[in-house]
GROMACS .gro file of C-alpha atoms in nm:
model
  265
    1MET     CA    1  -2.409  -0.618   1.172
    2ALA     CA    2  -2.636  -0.924   1.156
    3PHE     CA    3  -2.475  -1.257   1.232
    4SER     CA    4  -2.559  -1.394   0.885
    5SER     CA    5  -2.391  -1.097   0.717
    6LEU     CA    6  -2.088  -1.135   0.941
    7SER     CA    7  -2.064  -1.506   0.865
    8ARG     CA    8  -2.087  -1.435   0.494
    9PHE     CA    9  -1.799  -1.186   0.515
   10VAL     CA   10  -1.580  -1.429   0.708
   11ILE     CA   11  -1.642  -1.706   0.454
   12GLN     CA   12  -1.631  -1.506   0.131
   13MET     CA   13  -1.449  -1.177   0.185
   14PHE     CA   14  -1.200  -1.230   0.467
   15PRO     CA   15  -0.944  -1.412   0.247
   16TYR     CA   16  -0.977  -1.128  -0.006
   17ALA     CA   17  -0.906  -0.869   0.265
   18ILE     CA   18  -0.590  -1.058   0.365
   19GLU     CA   19  -0.481  -1.078   0.002
   20ARG     CA   20  -0.533  -0.704  -0.044
   21LEU     CA   21  -0.320  -0.630   0.262
   22LEU     CA   22  -0.037  -0.830   0.107
   23VAL     CA   23  -0.039  -0.648  -0.228
   24VAL     CA   24  -0.105  -0.282  -0.141
   25GLU     CA   25   0.203  -0.062  -0.131
   26THR     CA   26   0.129   0.240   0.090
   27VAL     CA   27   0.017   0.301   0.448
   28PRO     CA   28  -0.298   0.491   0.334
   29GLU     CA   29  -0.399   0.186   0.126
   30ILE     CA   30  -0.334  -0.045   0.421
   31ARG     CA   31  -0.543   0.186   0.641
   32GLU     CA   32  -0.834   0.165   0.397
   33VAL     CA   33  -0.820  -0.213   0.374
   34PHE     CA   34  -0.791  -0.263   0.749
   35LEU     CA   35  -1.067  -0.021   0.851
   36GLU     CA   36  -1.298  -0.164   0.587
   37GLY     CA   37  -1.222  -0.518   0.698
   38ALA     CA   38  -1.270  -0.432   1.066
   39ALA     CA   39  -1.609  -0.275   0.988
   40GLN     CA   40  -1.719  -0.583   0.796
   41LEU     CA   41  -1.614  -0.792   1.095
   42GLY     CA   42  -1.849  -0.589   1.313
   43PHE     CA   43  -1.624  -0.312   1.445
   44ASP     CA   44  -1.717   0.033   1.316
   45PHE     CA   45  -1.425   0.210   1.485
   46ALA     CA   46  -1.061   0.105   1.496
   47LEU     CA   47  -0.723   0.251   1.589
   48TYR     CA   48  -0.379   0.118   1.499
   49ALA     CA   49  -0.054   0.244   1.651
   50ALA     CA   50   0.295   0.099   1.606
   51GLN     CA   51   0.662   0.183   1.607
   52PHE     CA   52   0.940  -0.010   1.438
   53MET     CA   53   1.322  -0.030   1.436
   54LEU     CA   54   1.339  -0.009   1.815
   55SER     CA   55   1.679  -0.181   1.828
   56VAL     CA   56   1.839   0.121   1.659
   57PRO     CA   57   1.955   0.363   1.931
   58SER     CA   58   1.748   0.681   1.945
   59SER     CA   59   2.071   0.879   1.928
   60VAL     CA   60   2.121   0.734   1.579
   61LEU     CA   61   1.770   0.715   1.436
   62ARG     CA   62   1.419   0.698   1.573
   63ASP     CA   63   1.152   0.572   1.338
   64LYS     CA   64   0.835   0.778   1.361
   65PRO     CA   65   0.528   0.601   1.504
   66ILE     CA   66   0.260   0.497   1.255
   67VAL     CA   67  -0.090   0.578   1.378
   68PHE     CA   68  -0.421   0.574   1.197
   69THR     CA   69  -0.784   0.559   1.304
   70ASN     CA   70  -1.139   0.646   1.211
   71PHE     CA   71  -1.226   0.758   1.564
   72PRO     CA   72  -1.414   1.092   1.565
   73LEU     CA   73  -1.190   1.395   1.508
   74GLN     CA   74  -1.320   1.565   1.822
   75LEU     CA   75  -1.220   1.266   2.033
   76MET     CA   76  -0.870   1.259   1.883
   77ALA     CA   77  -0.828   1.634   1.935
   78GLU     CA   78  -0.923   1.600   2.301
   79ALA     CA   79  -0.691   1.299   2.337
   80GLN     CA   80  -0.397   1.508   2.221
   81MET     CA   81  -0.475   1.757   2.497
   82LEU     CA   82  -0.415   1.480   2.752
   83GLY     CA   83  -0.042   1.512   2.682
   84ARG     CA   84   0.196   1.219   2.645
   85LEU     CA   85   0.021   0.884   2.672
   86ASP     CA   86   0.332   0.670   2.730
   87SER     CA   87   0.226   0.590   3.086
   88ASP     CA   88  -0.142   0.528   3.008
   89PRO     CA   89  -0.237   0.183   3.143
   90TRP     CA   90  -0.360   0.044   2.810
   91ILE     CA   91  -0.029   0.132   2.643
   92GLN     CA   92   0.165  -0.025   2.928
   93TRP     CA   93  -0.056  -0.332   2.897
   94VAL     CA   94   0.020  -0.387   2.527
   95LEU     CA   95   0.392  -0.340   2.596
   96ASP     CA   96   0.389  -0.602   2.872
   97ASN     CA   97   0.135  -0.857   2.744
   98ASP     CA   98   0.034  -1.067   2.446
   99GLY     CA   99  -0.325  -1.131   2.339
  100GLU     CA  100  -0.618  -0.901   2.398
  101ILE     CA  101  -0.826  -0.752   2.678
  102ALA     CA  102  -1.151  -0.557   2.698
  103ALA     CA  103  -1.118  -0.199   2.819
  104ASP     CA  104  -1.360  -0.269   3.105
  105ASP     CA  105  -1.152  -0.565   3.222
  106LEU     CA  106  -0.833  -0.361   3.210
  107GLN     CA  107  -0.984  -0.075   3.408
  108ALA     CA  108  -1.119  -0.320   3.665
  109LEU     CA  109  -0.764  -0.415   3.763
  110PRO     CA  110  -0.643  -0.265   4.093
  111GLY     CA  111  -0.503   0.084   4.061
  112VAL     CA  112  -0.571   0.119   3.687
  113VAL     CA  113  -0.690   0.463   3.577
  114SER     CA  114  -0.678   0.533   3.204
  115PRO     CA  115  -0.749   0.896   3.106
  116SER     CA  116  -0.771   0.808   2.737
  117LEU     CA  117  -1.017   0.521   2.787
  118GLN     CA  118  -1.226   0.740   3.015
  119LEU     CA  119  -1.229   1.005   2.743
  120ALA     CA  120  -1.339   0.748   2.486
  121ALA     CA  121  -1.622   0.641   2.717
  122ARG     CA  122  -1.748   1.000   2.736
  123HIS     CA  123  -1.775   0.991   2.357
  124GLY     CA  124  -1.970   0.665   2.363
  125LEU     CA  125  -1.669   0.458   2.255
  126GLY     CA  126  -1.566   0.308   2.586
  127GLN     CA  127  -1.647  -0.052   2.496
  128CYS     CA  128  -1.333  -0.143   2.307
  129GLN     CA  129  -1.117  -0.450   2.268
  130ILE     CA  130  -0.742  -0.390   2.298
  131VAL     CA  131  -0.516  -0.619   2.092
  132SER     CA  132  -0.145  -0.635   2.168
  133LEU     CA  133   0.091  -0.684   1.873
  134ARG     CA  134   0.392  -0.742   2.096
  135ASP     CA  135   0.658  -0.971   1.945
  136LYS     CA  136   0.466  -1.016   1.620
  137VAL     CA  137   0.746  -0.828   1.441
  138LEU     CA  138   1.107  -0.812   1.560
  139ASP     CA  139   1.207  -0.482   1.724
  140SER     CA  140   0.858  -0.334   1.717
  141VAL     CA  141   0.561  -0.251   1.936
  142GLY     CA  142   0.202  -0.212   1.828
  143ALA     CA  143  -0.162  -0.225   1.924
  144VAL     CA  144  -0.509  -0.226   1.773
  145LEU     CA  145  -0.821  -0.095   1.948
  146VAL     CA  146  -1.163  -0.180   1.804
  147VAL     CA  147  -1.512  -0.063   1.903
  148PRO     CA  148  -1.834  -0.227   1.774
  149GLU     CA  149  -2.032   0.096   1.742
  150GLN     CA  150  -2.090   0.423   1.920
  151GLY     CA  151  -2.291   0.364   2.235
  152ALA     CA  152  -2.227  -0.012   2.240
  153ASP     CA  153  -2.256  -0.193   2.572
  154ALA     CA  154  -2.030  -0.462   2.716
  155ALA     CA  155  -2.257  -0.742   2.595
  156THR     CA  156  -2.235  -0.618   2.236
  157LEU     CA  157  -1.856  -0.604   2.251
  158ALA     CA  158  -1.834  -0.953   2.398
  159ARG     CA  159  -2.072  -1.093   2.137
  160ARG     CA  160  -1.888  -0.934   1.843
  161TRP     CA  161  -1.555  -1.057   1.973
  162ARG     CA  162  -1.687  -1.413   2.008
  163GLN     CA  163  -1.815  -1.397   1.651
  164SER     CA  164  -1.515  -1.246   1.475
  165GLY     CA  165  -1.235  -1.180   1.722
  166ARG     CA  166  -1.015  -1.449   1.570
  167GLU     CA  167  -1.045  -1.297   1.223
  168LEU     CA  168  -0.988  -0.944   1.353
  169ARG     CA  169  -0.675  -1.062   1.532
  170VAL     CA  170  -0.537  -1.224   1.215
  171LEU     CA  171  -0.624  -0.914   1.011
  172ALA     CA  172  -0.431  -0.699   1.260
  173TRP     CA  173  -0.130  -0.932   1.260
  174VAL     CA  174  -0.106  -0.939   0.881
  175MET     CA  175  -0.144  -0.561   0.861
  176HIS     CA  176   0.127  -0.508   1.124
  177MET     CA  177   0.369  -0.743   0.949
  178ARG     CA  178   0.295  -0.587   0.610
  179ILE     CA  179   0.373  -0.237   0.737
  180ALA     CA  180   0.696  -0.367   0.891
  181THR     CA  181   0.816  -0.486   0.548
  182MET     CA  182   0.753  -0.155   0.375
  183ASN     CA  183   1.035   0.087   0.299
  184ARG     CA  184   1.076   0.325   0.590
  185ALA     CA  185   1.060   0.702   0.543
  186LEU     CA  186   1.428   0.758   0.616
  187PRO     CA  187   1.579   1.100   0.688
  188VAL     CA  188   1.733   1.275   0.390
  189THR     CA  189   2.108   1.277   0.447
  190THR     CA  190   2.380   1.350   0.192
  191LEU     CA  191   2.732   1.214   0.214
  192THR     CA  192   3.009   1.275  -0.036
  193PRO     CA  193   3.141   0.973  -0.228
  194ARG     CA  194   3.461   0.983  -0.022
  195GLN     CA  195   3.268   0.994   0.307
  196ARG     CA  196   3.065   0.693   0.195
  197GLU     CA  197   3.383   0.507   0.099
  198VAL     CA  198   3.545   0.578   0.434
  199LEU     CA  199   3.240   0.467   0.634
  200THR     CA  200   3.197   0.159   0.417
  201TRP     CA  201   3.551   0.044   0.491
  202ARG     CA  202   3.518   0.131   0.861
  203SER     CA  203   3.200  -0.080   0.868
  204ALA     CA  204   3.409  -0.369   0.730
  205GLY     CA  205   3.632  -0.345   1.038
  206LYS     CA  206   3.925  -0.165   0.879
  207THR     CA  207   4.138   0.069   1.090
  208VAL     CA  208   4.211   0.428   0.992
  209GLY     CA  209   4.554   0.322   0.867
  210GLU     CA  210   4.413   0.035   0.663
  211VAL     CA  211   4.147   0.258   0.507
  212ALA     CA  212   4.415   0.510   0.417
  213THR     CA  213   4.620   0.240   0.242
  214ILE     CA  214   4.316   0.100   0.059
  215LEU     CA  215   4.203   0.439  -0.068
  216GLY     CA  216   4.550   0.576  -0.133
  217ILE     CA  217   4.509   0.874   0.101
  218THR     CA  218   4.665   0.980   0.429
  219PRO     CA  219   4.530   0.876   0.771
  220ALA     CA  220   4.465   1.245   0.842
  221THR     CA  221   4.241   1.262   0.535
  222VAL     CA  222   4.054   0.951   0.650
  223GLU     CA  223   3.999   1.115   0.989
  224LYS     CA  224   3.877   1.434   0.820
  225HIS     CA  225   3.619   1.255   0.606
  226THR     CA  226   3.507   1.047   0.904
  227ARG     CA  227   3.454   1.361   1.110
  228LEU     CA  228   3.261   1.530   0.827
  229ALA     CA  229   3.046   1.218   0.788
  230ARG     CA  230   2.963   1.221   1.161
  231GLU     CA  231   2.862   1.587   1.135
  232ALA     CA  232   2.649   1.525   0.825
  233LEU     CA  233   2.472   1.235   0.997
  234GLY     CA  234   2.424   1.425   1.322
  235VAL     CA  235   2.591   1.164   1.546
  236ALA     CA  236   2.873   1.174   1.799
  237THR     CA  237   3.079   0.862   1.727
  238THR     CA  238   3.209   0.675   1.425
  239SER     CA  239   3.018   0.362   1.531
  240GLN     CA  240   2.695   0.561   1.532
  241ALA     CA  241   2.783   0.706   1.192
  242VAL     CA  242   2.837   0.358   1.047
  243LEU     CA  243   2.509   0.231   1.195
  244LYS     CA  244   2.306   0.527   1.073
  245ALA     CA  245   2.463   0.513   0.728
  246HIS     CA  246   2.374   0.143   0.711
  247VAL     CA  247   2.013   0.202   0.821
  248CYS     CA  248   1.977   0.489   0.572
  249ARG     CA  249   2.129   0.275   0.294
  250LEU     CA  250   2.424   0.508   0.241
  251LEU     CA  251   2.700   0.248   0.247
  252VAL     CA  252   2.829   0.114  -0.084
  253PRO     CA  253   2.971  -0.239  -0.113
  254PRO     CA  254   3.343  -0.222  -0.194
  255ASP     CA  255   3.450  -0.353  -0.534
  256PRO     CA  256   3.665  -0.659  -0.460
  257SER     CA  257   3.789  -0.680  -0.820
  258GLY     CA  258   3.962  -0.343  -0.823
  259PRO     CA  259   4.302  -0.246  -0.686
  260ARG     CA  260   4.130  -0.117  -0.374
  261GLY     CA  261   3.938  -0.435  -0.300
  262PRO     CA  262   3.880  -0.559   0.055
  263GLY     CA  263   4.162  -0.810   0.019
  264LEU     CA  264   4.412  -0.527   0.039
  265SER     CA  265   4.510  -0.403   0.384
   0.00000   0.00000   0.00000
């Protein structure tokens, strides 16, 4: 992209791209806006990967990673054959660092060997800038990789980043924060009204005996519905059941005006 065209986008269209990110409602729409904006900033190829809700124990709920890219399909297919990438140096770098780093600079560090970046280089996409999204959103990790064009050299990457790296970084931050605020695709779980009542009162700190008094049932019945709720939610403890029910929006606020309000014990 010519410098004049890039400057024109930054001045005229960049605010519009940010505005679009704030109003779209689905991940596919966000993907379209981000990839289009990255291309207009001089980066033809981009990859975004993130995971949210990391403070929730995996035994309770693990949010699925969100990944999208316009990298060539053949490259992505070969990348999947590399196996798990958790220990790949570029992923470790974004988990441990803020800011950004060029792939060449990362691989020049002592002892760094990145199978995925080497694979990208074989496809002519080795000159990429890696942007860490660490700590931009609470309880999340994320990264953006951008490549100027297929076959680009290090000088081209450095020049594009000098020209529009600041805008690309802001675009990535806004996208990441926007995705974090979207409704999560939660697992489909069904609890009976009584199970929801029992967990709701347990979440309020009530004991089994207190819940039994509030609901007008026996402690044994409270224990039964608690056990059935744990089984329905696929967890081992009542604390995990309460947490998962809260995350999945299954708890119902007690009605304080009724005879079973939280003021009764």
